[in-house]
Structure formats: structure tokens, C-alpha cells
mmCIF file of C-alpha atoms in Angstrom:
data_model
loop_
_atom_site.group_PDB
_atom_site.id
_atom_site.type_symbol
_atom_site.label_atom_id
_atom_site.label_comp_id
_atom_site.label_asym_id
_atom_site.label_seq_id
_atom_site.Cartn_x
_atom_site.Cartn_y
_atom_site.Cartn_z
ATOM 1 C CA MET A 1 142.179 56.276 -68.471
ATOM 2 C CA THR A 2 138.435 56.528 -69.902
ATOM 3 C CA VAL A 3 135.472 55.769 -68.104
ATOM 4 C CA TYR A 4 134.588 52.591 -70.579
ATOM 5 C CA GLU A 5 138.286 51.314 -69.616
ATOM 6 C CA ALA A 6 137.647 52.035 -65.993
ATOM 7 C CA GLN A 7 134.489 50.372 -65.861
ATOM 8 C CA ALA A 8 135.644 47.321 -67.591
ATOM 9 C CA ARG A 9 138.614 46.599 -65.592
ATOM 10 C CA MET A 10 136.001 46.653 -62.356
ATOM 11 C CA MET A 11 133.459 44.528 -63.936
ATOM 12 C CA GLU A 12 136.478 42.190 -64.735
ATOM 13 C CA ILE A 13 137.641 42.093 -61.290
ATOM 14 C CA ARG A 14 134.239 42.018 -59.919
ATOM 15 C CA SER A 15 133.209 38.797 -61.989
ATOM 16 C CA ARG A 16 136.526 36.807 -60.839
ATOM 17 C CA PHE A 17 135.413 36.823 -57.304
ATOM 18 C CA GLY A 18 131.890 36.303 -58.294
ATOM 19 C CA LEU A 19 130.470 39.452 -57.141
ATOM 20 C CA PRO A 20 127.335 41.188 -58.551
ATOM 21 C CA ALA A 21 127.812 43.426 -61.508
ATOM 22 C CA PRO A 22 126.869 47.719 -60.587
ATOM 23 C CA ALA A 23 123.536 48.374 -61.727
ATOM 24 C CA PRO A 24 124.117 50.035 -65.576
ATOM 25 C CA THR A 25 124.139 54.258 -65.675
ATOM 26 C CA GLY A 26 123.312 54.804 -69.019
ATOM 27 C CA GLY A 27 125.040 56.107 -71.929
ATOM 28 C CA GLY A 28 128.292 54.685 -73.476
ATOM 29 C CA ASP A 29 128.916 52.685 -76.174
ATOM 30 C CA ALA A 30 127.460 49.110 -77.605
ATOM 31 C CA PHE A 31 130.904 47.574 -76.760
ATOM 32 C CA ALA A 32 131.403 48.668 -73.438
ATOM 33 C CA ALA A 33 128.002 47.442 -72.665
ATOM 34 C CA ALA A 34 128.776 43.906 -74.076
ATOM 35 C CA LEU A 35 131.962 44.123 -72.342
ATOM 36 C CA GLN A 36 130.128 44.817 -69.088
ATOM 37 C CA SER A 37 127.623 41.702 -69.551
ATOM 38 C CA THR A 38 130.367 39.315 -70.648
ATOM 39 C CA MET A 39 132.106 40.104 -67.476
ATOM 40 C CA ALA A 40 128.775 40.000 -65.538
ATOM 41 C CA ALA A 41 128.096 36.719 -66.562
ATOM 42 C CA GLY A 42 131.438 35.382 -65.037
ATOM 43 C CA ARG A 43 133.024 34.638 -68.291
ATOM 44 C CA PRO A 44 136.873 34.931 -68.187
ATOM 45 C CA VAL A 45 138.855 37.024 -70.749
ATOM 46 C CA THR A 46 139.520 34.570 -73.680
ATOM 47 C CA GLY A 47 141.601 35.021 -77.216
ATOM 48 C CA THR A 48 138.029 35.496 -78.856
ATOM 49 C CA ALA A 49 137.116 38.309 -76.510
ATOM 50 C CA VAL A 50 140.765 39.770 -77.573
ATOM 51 C CA VAL A 51 139.928 39.458 -81.220
ATOM 52 C CA ASP A 52 136.521 41.027 -80.525
ATOM 53 C CA ALA A 53 137.994 44.136 -78.930
ATOM 54 C CA ALA A 54 140.283 44.613 -81.670
ATOM 55 C CA LYS A 55 137.860 44.222 -84.374
ATOM 56 C CA ARG A 56 135.967 47.530 -82.578
ATOM 57 C CA TYR A 57 139.207 49.799 -83.914
ATOM 58 C CA LEU A 58 139.087 48.528 -87.633
ATOM 59 C CA GLY A 59 139.696 51.329 -89.587
ATOM 60 C CA THR A 60 141.651 53.671 -87.054
ATOM 61 C CA PRO A 61 144.244 55.608 -89.175
ATOM 62 C CA TYR A 62 147.939 54.632 -88.423
ATOM 63 C CA VAL A 63 149.484 57.280 -86.213
ATOM 64 C CA PHE A 64 153.226 56.443 -84.978
ATOM 65 C CA GLY A 65 153.190 56.877 -81.190
ATOM 66 C CA GLY A 66 149.517 56.670 -81.206
ATOM 67 C CA ASN A 67 147.043 54.612 -78.796
ATOM 68 C CA THR A 68 143.395 55.991 -78.937
ATOM 69 C CA PRO A 69 140.949 55.902 -81.856
ATOM 70 C CA GLU A 70 140.949 59.527 -81.446
ATOM 71 C CA ARG A 71 144.200 60.198 -82.561
ATOM 72 C CA GLY A 72 145.002 57.055 -84.413
ATOM 73 C CA MET A 73 147.382 54.299 -82.977
ATOM 74 C CA ASP A 74 150.380 52.420 -84.338
ATOM 75 C CA CYS A 75 150.942 48.586 -83.711
ATOM 76 C CA SER A 76 151.964 48.459 -80.176
ATOM 77 C CA GLY A 77 149.553 51.061 -79.532
ATOM 78 C CA LEU A 78 146.342 49.142 -80.878
ATOM 79 C CA VAL A 79 147.688 45.949 -79.035
ATOM 80 C CA GLN A 80 148.105 47.815 -75.871
ATOM 81 C CA ARG A 81 144.593 49.251 -75.986
ATOM 82 C CA VAL A 82 142.950 46.250 -76.922
ATOM 83 C CA TYR A 83 144.089 44.286 -73.983
ATOM 84 C CA ALA A 84 143.578 47.183 -71.772
ATOM 85 C CA ASP A 85 139.847 47.287 -72.602
ATOM 86 C CA LEU A 86 139.853 43.917 -70.980
ATOM 87 C CA GLY A 87 141.381 44.582 -68.232
ATOM 88 C CA VAL A 88 145.170 43.201 -69.147
ATOM 89 C CA ARG A 89 148.328 45.429 -68.674
ATOM 90 C CA LEU A 90 151.003 45.369 -71.098
ATOM 91 C CA PRO A 91 153.933 47.290 -71.857
ATOM 92 C CA ARG A 92 154.002 50.004 -74.707
ATOM 93 C CA VAL A 93 156.184 48.983 -77.273
ATOM 94 C CA ALA A 94 156.506 45.804 -79.507
ATOM 95 C CA LYS A 95 159.669 44.274 -78.034
ATOM 96 C CA ASP A 96 158.457 44.467 -74.654
ATOM 97 C CA GLN A 97 155.362 42.979 -75.779
ATOM 98 C CA ALA A 98 156.675 40.208 -77.478
ATOM 99 C CA ARG A 99 158.362 38.895 -73.973
ATOM 100 C CA GLU A 100 155.007 38.987 -72.320
ATOM 101 C CA GLY A 101 152.967 36.048 -71.636
ATOM 102 C CA THR A 102 154.266 32.584 -72.522
ATOM 103 C CA ALA A 103 155.745 31.196 -75.963
ATOM 104 C CA VAL A 104 153.866 29.331 -78.736
ATOM 105 C CA PRO A 105 156.144 27.069 -80.847
ATOM 106 C CA GLY A 106 154.732 27.749 -83.873
ATOM 107 C CA LEU A 107 151.915 29.404 -86.512
ATOM 108 C CA ALA A 108 150.231 25.674 -86.327
ATOM 109 C CA HIS A 109 149.709 26.345 -82.581
ATOM 110 C CA ALA A 110 148.668 29.775 -82.204
ATOM 111 C CA ARG A 111 145.371 30.847 -81.383
ATOM 112 C CA PRO A 112 142.908 33.823 -81.613
ATOM 113 C CA GLY A 113 144.075 36.458 -79.454
ATOM 114 C CA ASP A 114 147.708 35.638 -79.357
ATOM 115 C CA LEU A 115 150.068 37.953 -80.218
ATOM 116 C CA LEU A 116 152.589 37.740 -83.387
ATOM 117 C CA ALA A 117 155.839 39.457 -83.177
ATOM 118 C CA PHE A 118 158.098 40.323 -86.541
ATOM 119 C CA GLY A 119 161.519 41.264 -87.068
ATOM 120 C CA ASP A 120 164.549 41.024 -84.999
ATOM 121 C CA PRO A 121 164.791 42.910 -83.292
ATOM 122 C CA VAL A 122 161.043 43.256 -82.808
ATOM 123 C CA ASP A 123 159.934 46.263 -84.437
ATOM 124 C CA HIS A 124 155.894 45.091 -85.343
ATOM 125 C CA VAL A 125 153.340 43.358 -83.637
ATOM 126 C CA ALA A 126 149.926 42.139 -84.403
ATOM 127 C CA ILE A 127 147.042 39.985 -82.775
ATOM 128 C CA TYR A 128 146.394 36.802 -84.561
ATOM 129 C CA ALA A 129 142.714 36.439 -85.610
ATOM 130 C CA GLY A 130 142.585 32.665 -86.545
ATOM 131 C CA ASP A 131 142.794 31.191 -90.102
ATOM 132 C CA GLY A 132 145.979 32.565 -90.951
ATOM 133 C CA ARG A 133 145.046 36.287 -90.684
ATOM 134 C CA MET A 134 145.832 39.372 -88.033
ATOM 135 C CA ILE A 135 144.600 42.533 -86.741
ATOM 136 C CA ALA A 136 147.293 45.160 -87.368
ATOM 137 C CA ALA A 137 147.790 48.675 -87.551
ATOM 138 C CA PRO A 138 150.555 48.091 -90.620
ATOM 139 C CA HIS A 139 152.391 51.271 -91.586
ATOM 140 C CA ALA A 140 151.993 54.831 -92.142
ATOM 141 C CA GLY A 141 149.093 55.771 -94.531
ATOM 142 C CA ASP A 142 147.121 52.724 -93.748
ATOM 143 C CA VAL A 143 144.552 51.850 -90.906
ATOM 144 C CA VAL A 144 143.956 49.294 -88.506
ATOM 145 C CA LYS A 145 142.698 45.900 -90.780
ATOM 146 C CA LEU A 146 142.212 42.436 -90.790
ATOM 147 C CA GLN A 147 145.155 40.884 -92.782
ATOM 148 C CA GLN A 148 146.556 37.783 -93.909
ATOM 149 C CA VAL A 149 149.827 36.858 -91.601
ATOM 150 C CA TYR A 150 152.093 37.830 -94.619
ATOM 151 C CA GLU A 151 155.481 36.271 -92.892
ATOM 152 C CA THR A 152 156.884 33.954 -90.381
ATOM 153 C CA PRO A 153 156.391 35.543 -87.062
ATOM 154 C CA THR A 154 159.586 35.717 -84.807
ATOM 155 C CA ALA A 155 157.787 35.287 -81.925
ATOM 156 C CA ILE A 156 154.168 34.566 -80.756
ATOM 157 C CA ARG A 157 153.189 34.928 -77.151
ATOM 158 C CA ARG A 158 149.976 33.591 -75.506
ATOM 159 C CA ILE A 159 148.597 36.443 -72.975
ATOM 160 C CA VAL A 160 145.356 35.084 -71.809
ATOM 161 C CA PRO A 161 145.040 31.449 -70.563
ATOM 162 C CA THR A 162 143.795 28.367 -72.110
ATOM 163 C CA THR A 163 142.359 26.944 -68.709
ATOM 164 C CA ALA A 164 139.624 28.419 -66.486
ATOM 165 C CA LEU A 165 141.116 31.365 -64.327
ATOM 166 C CA ASP A 166 141.429 30.935 -60.788
ATOM 167 C CA PRO A 167 143.438 34.097 -59.405
ATOM 168 C CA LEU A 168 142.747 32.920 -55.705
ATOM 169 C CA ALA A 169 143.941 29.438 -55.855
ATOM 170 C CA THR A 170 147.446 30.281 -58.003
ATOM 171 C CA GLY A 171 148.082 33.350 -55.662
ATOM 172 C CA ALA A 172 148.836 35.074 -58.931
ATOM 173 C CA LEU A 173 147.258 38.826 -57.974
ATOM 174 C CA ALA A 174 150.104 41.155 -57.148
ATOM 175 C CA ALA A 175 149.920 43.937 -54.889
ATOM 176 C CA GLY A 176 147.759 46.739 -56.009
ATOM 177 C CA ALA A 177 145.829 44.659 -58.270
ATOM 178 C CA LEU A 178 142.371 45.397 -56.975
ATOM 179 C CA PRO A 179 140.976 49.055 -55.892
ATOM 180 C CA ALA A 180 139.978 49.329 -52.366
ATOM 181 C CA GLY A 181 136.402 48.564 -51.765
ATOM 182 C CA ALA A 182 136.297 46.168 -54.610
ATOM 183 C CA LEU A 183 135.357 43.142 -52.305
ATOM 184 C CA PRO A 184 133.000 43.367 -48.971
ATOM 185 C CA ALA A 185 134.091 42.878 -45.666
ATOM 186 C CA GLY A 186 134.658 39.454 -44.870
ATOM 187 C CA ALA A 187 134.187 38.100 -48.742
ATOM 188 C CA LEU A 188 137.662 36.604 -48.503
ATOM 189 C CA PRO A 189 139.226 34.319 -45.671
ATOM 190 C CA ALA A 190 142.214 35.963 -43.722
ATOM 191 C CA GLY A 191 145.292 35.649 -45.779
ATOM 192 C CA ALA A 192 143.878 34.500 -49.027
ATOM 193 C CA LEU A 193 145.025 37.868 -51.111
ATOM 194 C CA PRO A 194 148.819 39.461 -50.882
ATOM 195 C CA ALA A 195 149.547 41.955 -48.584
ATOM 196 C CA GLY A 196 148.136 45.618 -50.288
ATOM 197 C CA ALA A 197 146.298 43.639 -52.716
ATOM 198 C CA LEU A 198 143.257 45.611 -52.152
ATOM 199 C CA ALA A 199 145.071 49.040 -52.365
ATOM 200 C CA GLY A 200 144.847 50.932 -55.435
ATOM 201 C CA GLY A 201 145.230 49.952 -59.228
ATOM 202 C CA ALA A 202 142.438 48.413 -61.187
ATOM 203 C CA MET A 203 144.726 46.919 -63.734
ATOM 204 C CA VAL A 204 145.336 43.070 -63.843
ATOM 205 C CA THR A 205 148.846 42.207 -64.940
ATOM 206 C CA ALA A 206 149.339 39.781 -68.059
ATOM 207 C CA ALA A 207 151.637 37.477 -65.272
ATOM 208 C CA ALA A 208 148.228 36.972 -63.322
ATOM 209 C CA LEU A 209 146.657 35.836 -65.972
ATOM 210 C CA ARG A 210 148.727 32.383 -66.116
ATOM 211 C CA PRO A 211 146.943 29.143 -65.319
ATOM 212 C CA ALA A 212 147.644 27.879 -61.946
ATOM 213 C CA ALA A 213 149.784 24.783 -63.183
ATOM 214 C CA LEU A 214 151.760 26.756 -65.252
ATOM 215 C CA ASN A 215 152.852 28.809 -62.337
ATOM 216 C CA GLY A 216 156.514 28.234 -61.345
ATOM 217 C CA VAL A 217 157.678 25.959 -64.040
ATOM 218 C CA PRO A 218 159.741 28.124 -66.815
ATOM 219 C CA TYR A 219 158.744 27.298 -70.397
ATOM 220 C CA ALA A 220 155.498 25.301 -69.186
ATOM 221 C CA GLU A 221 153.257 25.822 -71.663
ATOM 222 C CA LEU A 222 155.789 24.852 -74.052
ATOM 223 C CA PHE A 223 156.309 21.332 -72.299
ATOM 224 C CA GLN A 224 152.455 21.058 -72.391
ATOM 225 C CA GLN A 225 151.992 21.971 -76.268
ATOM 226 C CA ALA A 226 154.626 19.381 -77.055
ATOM 227 C CA GLY A 227 153.106 16.776 -74.703
ATOM 228 C CA ALA A 228 149.889 17.037 -76.317
ATOM 229 C CA LYS A 229 151.576 16.945 -79.514
ATOM 230 C CA TYR A 230 153.970 13.976 -79.255
ATOM 231 C CA GLY A 231 151.741 11.973 -76.541
ATOM 232 C CA LEU A 232 153.891 12.614 -73.543
ATOM 233 C CA SER A 233 153.813 13.823 -69.965
ATOM 234 C CA PRO A 234 154.849 17.482 -69.823
ATOM 235 C CA ALA A 235 156.174 16.863 -66.566
ATOM 236 C CA LEU A 236 158.649 14.122 -68.475
ATOM 237 C CA LEU A 237 159.727 17.045 -70.666
ATOM 238 C CA ALA A 238 160.062 19.777 -67.796
ATOM 239 C CA ALA A 239 162.082 17.450 -65.712
ATOM 240 C CA VAL A 240 164.490 17.002 -68.610
ATOM 241 C CA ALA A 241 164.710 20.549 -69.281
ATOM 242 C CA LYS A 242 165.544 21.027 -65.501
ATOM 243 C CA VAL A 243 168.001 17.893 -65.234
ATOM 244 C CA GLU A 244 170.081 18.920 -68.470
ATOM 245 C CA SER A 245 170.099 22.707 -68.424
ATOM 246 C CA GLY A 246 168.085 24.119 -64.967
ATOM 247 C CA TYR A 247 166.076 25.594 -67.607
ATOM 248 C CA ASN A 248 168.912 27.311 -69.381
ATOM 249 C CA PRO A 249 168.098 27.968 -72.565
ATOM 250 C CA ALA A 250 171.415 29.328 -73.356
ATOM 251 C CA ALA A 251 173.332 26.959 -71.600
ATOM 252 C CA VAL A 252 176.256 25.084 -73.388
ATOM 253 C CA SER A 253 178.101 21.651 -71.795
ATOM 254 C CA GLY A 254 181.511 20.975 -71.461
ATOM 255 C CA ALA A 255 180.812 18.121 -74.536
ATOM 256 C CA GLY A 256 178.820 20.777 -76.865
ATOM 257 C CA ALA A 257 175.545 20.065 -75.762
ATOM 258 C CA GLN A 258 173.487 23.290 -76.036
ATOM 259 C CA GLY A 259 170.341 24.904 -74.925
ATOM 260 C CA LEU A 260 167.261 24.234 -72.816
ATOM 261 C CA MET A 261 167.106 20.685 -73.919
ATOM 262 C CA GLN A 262 170.981 19.760 -73.872
ATOM 263 C CA LEU A 263 171.007 18.841 -77.508
ATOM 264 C CA MET A 264 174.037 17.897 -79.352
ATOM 265 C CA PRO A 265 174.440 20.251 -82.681
ATOM 266 C CA ALA A 266 174.702 16.877 -84.917
ATOM 267 C CA THR A 267 171.395 15.927 -82.934
ATOM 268 C CA ALA A 268 169.494 19.195 -83.605
ATOM 269 C CA ARG A 269 170.634 19.322 -87.048
ATOM 270 C CA GLY A 270 169.044 16.174 -87.583
ATOM 271 C CA LEU A 271 165.722 17.028 -85.856
ATOM 272 C CA GLY A 272 165.736 20.096 -88.182
ATOM 273 C CA VAL A 273 165.862 22.750 -85.113
ATOM 274 C CA ASN A 274 167.852 24.933 -83.104
ATOM 275 C CA ALA A 275 168.792 24.225 -80.052
ATOM 276 C CA LEU A 276 169.095 27.605 -78.526
ATOM 277 C CA ASP A 277 165.639 28.368 -79.351
ATOM 278 C CA PRO A 278 163.281 27.165 -76.483
ATOM 279 C CA ALA A 279 160.321 26.124 -78.955
ATOM 280 C CA GLN A 280 162.461 24.116 -81.392
ATOM 281 C CA ALA A 281 164.396 22.680 -78.759
ATOM 282 C CA VAL A 282 161.510 21.340 -76.822
ATOM 283 C CA ASP A 283 159.706 20.425 -79.708
ATOM 284 C CA GLY A 284 162.566 18.311 -81.054
ATOM 285 C CA ALA A 285 163.516 16.677 -77.687
ATOM 286 C CA ALA A 286 159.949 15.498 -77.373
ATOM 287 C CA ARG A 287 160.307 13.849 -80.789
ATOM 288 C CA MET A 288 163.081 12.362 -79.839
ATOM 289 C CA LEU A 289 161.658 10.789 -76.330
ATOM 290 C CA SER A 290 158.638 9.896 -78.183
ATOM 291 C CA ALA A 291 160.955 7.699 -80.685
ATOM 292 C CA ASN A 292 163.057 6.484 -77.906
ATOM 293 C CA LEU A 293 159.651 5.565 -76.028
ATOM 294 C CA ASP A 294 158.636 3.374 -79.057
ATOM 295 C CA ARG A 295 162.040 1.758 -79.795
ATOM 296 C CA PHE A 296 162.598 0.797 -76.305
ATOM 297 C CA GLY A 297 159.400 0.571 -74.572
ATOM 298 C CA SER A 298 160.353 1.906 -71.333
ATOM 299 C CA LEU A 299 160.858 5.258 -69.959
ATOM 300 C CA ASP A 300 163.920 4.264 -68.007
ATOM 301 C CA LEU A 301 165.430 2.866 -71.338
ATOM 302 C CA ALA A 302 164.196 6.130 -73.142
ATOM 303 C CA LEU A 303 165.872 8.545 -71.247
ATOM 304 C CA ALA A 304 168.707 6.482 -70.819
ATOM 305 C CA ALA A 305 168.916 6.805 -74.873
ATOM 306 C CA TYR A 306 168.355 10.727 -74.510
ATOM 307 C CA ASN A 307 171.522 10.864 -72.661
ATOM 308 C CA ALA A 308 173.950 8.133 -73.981
ATOM 309 C CA GLY A 309 172.408 7.510 -77.200
ATOM 310 C CA GLY A 310 169.884 4.655 -78.606
ATOM 311 C CA GLY A 311 173.143 2.793 -79.890
ATOM 312 C CA ALA A 312 174.446 2.645 -76.645
ATOM 313 C CA VAL A 313 171.155 1.076 -75.109
ATOM 314 C CA SER A 314 171.271 -1.402 -77.841
ATOM 315 C CA ARG A 315 174.468 -2.301 -77.060
ATOM 316 C CA TYR A 316 174.591 -2.960 -73.622
ATOM 317 C CA GLY A 317 170.891 -4.149 -73.508
ATOM 318 C CA GLY A 318 169.618 -1.661 -71.081
ATOM 319 C CA ILE A 319 171.126 1.249 -69.330
ATOM 320 C CA PRO A 320 174.681 1.591 -70.147
ATOM 321 C CA PRO A 321 176.927 1.292 -67.566
ATOM 322 C CA PHE A 322 178.182 4.636 -67.674
ATOM 323 C CA ALA A 323 178.089 6.674 -64.429
ATOM 324 C CA GLN A 324 176.520 9.870 -65.896
ATOM 325 C CA THR A 325 173.714 7.902 -67.573
ATOM 326 C CA GLN A 326 173.303 5.566 -64.139
ATOM 327 C CA ALA A 327 172.949 8.818 -62.361
ATOM 328 C CA TYR A 328 170.557 10.631 -64.883
ATOM 329 C CA VAL A 329 168.029 8.508 -64.962
ATOM 330 C CA PRO A 330 166.903 8.782 -61.180
ATOM 331 C CA LYS A 331 167.495 12.074 -61.199
ATOM 332 C CA VAL A 332 164.930 13.264 -64.131
ATOM 333 C CA LYS A 333 162.293 10.647 -62.390
ATOM 334 C CA ALA A 334 162.471 12.377 -59.569
ATOM 335 C CA ALA A 335 162.233 15.544 -60.917
ATOM 336 C CA MET A 336 159.057 14.081 -62.799
ATOM 337 C CA GLU A 337 157.547 13.326 -58.969
ATOM 338 C CA GLN A 338 158.374 16.742 -57.707
ATOM 339 C CA LEU A 339 156.607 18.820 -60.722
ATOM 340 C CA ALA A 340 153.376 15.770 -60.198
ATOM 341 C CA GLY A 341 153.539 16.882 -56.754
ATOM 342 C CA ARG A 342 153.275 20.913 -57.435
ATOM 343 C CA GLY A 343 150.113 19.500 -60.218
ATOM 344 C CA PHE A 344 152.295 19.788 -63.600
ATOM 345 C CA ALA A 345 151.583 16.591 -65.168
#
């Protein structure tokens, strides 16, 4: 760990708890000074900050296995280094980095700072810079550079949150997340942090950056994004996933329904989605529920149509007299209430 990395991580920890920044000791480069100033002002890590940090390394030669500007960097070394500069721990290799954070359904929803992963299995990763461009360490003989996103990513992951960070409210700080002495005696009430949270280790994990409302709800950001896109409650989409599959993206029912949202193959084809891809499945299910609401004008009938088909709802003039459907509607509504009670709505 460099002196600048240690300073940056300590500054972030102090800023999160409203502690004053230590007086500058002189020396260091302009980036480190600017980073300290940003964190001292209490501003959380943002996607824009990630892009700015990445731009610091433009022109660094590509070196396989490298993760320092002095030695050179490969693609995942660049990503790991950039996030480390901002106090966020990521794995070293691209395929593991592509599983961090939360999924983004497509490039149209990507924001600066998101990770773009390529290949199946993943063999390349870059940082999205906005406007269809990314910062990457492409290959041997090249340098870290800003370039167009040249193909559709196989995965897009959001590492930094899109809402205000509140680690105390979320309980997101893990044991060992803060160094001893980072907080003055009496700064926090007893039990505010998990046992061991003030012992050793200055890094904050990527998991600790997730917004409070997302905690404990699998695929939460997918539900939020699709809800905003189609004018639905994210809790509705999450409740359907919970009742349909128990949040299992690989689930297959006896009738052949597939994936997180349990779409029948013919339904998935009609929606133009892969039912076993969580992002596509949530988007397709949201479109279907939105259309059901427009068609039938009530949540109960929209859910009944999701379960039994719109034709059955029209034929019976209401919730069809099928035991499964009769039980399905109240189950989903109860799950919605539970999610709303936990602050996910």
C-alpha cells in the first residue's frame, strides 16, 4: 500500500463519520491532495470520482499482471487500483470483479464508474466513462486509454451507490473495516458498529457501499431500475420474484417456467428476453406487469394475469377460479407489504 492510498482510505473513513481531516503534511501529488480535499468535504465516493481517478492512469503501458503505474497495468489491475485509490476493495482478476456490486441491465442504464465486463467467461474489464466510452488497459503493446465501448458487455456491475451513503444506518461496515483509533472515544453509541469493526484494516469493501434500501433484497437494483423504467413499484417486482422463484435465477418449474421471474419459454420469446438472465427477466416481467395493469386496471387482476394469463382473467371477468392463482395474488401482496416494511418500496 502506498502512502497516498493509506491517506485516501483514512480520509474516506473520517469523512463518513464527520471527523475532521488531519492537517496536510506537505508533499504528495496533486491527485492525492484533491482526493483528500474531496473526502474532507464529506462527499461520498461517486462514479464521477471513479472516472476521475481512472484518468490519472491514462497513458500507463499495458503489462500483464501489473497493477502499478511504475510497472504498468493490465485491465483488472487498472480497475483494482482505481477503486483502491478511493478506498474500495475489489478482487484482482476480471472474472471475479465482474461479480462484485449489483447488476446493471444494459449499457443504456450504465453510469460513469460502472464496470464493463467482456467475454464468456469474462476475460476483460473496463471502467465506463459515460457517452459510450470507457477507460481500459486494452492489450499488450497498448496503454491505458479512453476508448469507445466497441461491443456489448457480457456484464455491467455498479460498485458505488447511487444514493447517499450511511454505513451506520445500514450496518454495512464489516469487522476490521476501520483502523484502531479512527474514531474518538464516545463518538458512537455502544453497539453502533459490529464487534471488531475498529480493529485493523483500512479498506472498505464493495459490499459496504450498497445503499440501505438494497440490503437483504437480492437483485434489488434490477427491481429499482425496471420499476423506474415502467412506472412500477420495485417492491412489486421483488415480491413477484420472491413468490415465483425464491430469488433463484436458475429455477425451473414443473410446468417449464424459467428463471428469477418464472417466465414460460414462449412468453420469454414474445418479450424478446432470456428468462435465465436476471436483468432480462426482470425487464420482461416488468413490461408484462405494466401491460397487465394498463389492460385490467387493478393490481389483483394484473397479478392474476401474470400467473394464469390475460386470457383467463378476461374469460372469467376477474381472478380465475384456479387454486394456484387464488393463492398467488394474496401471497405476492403479502410479500410486497413485508418488503415495504423493510424500507424497500
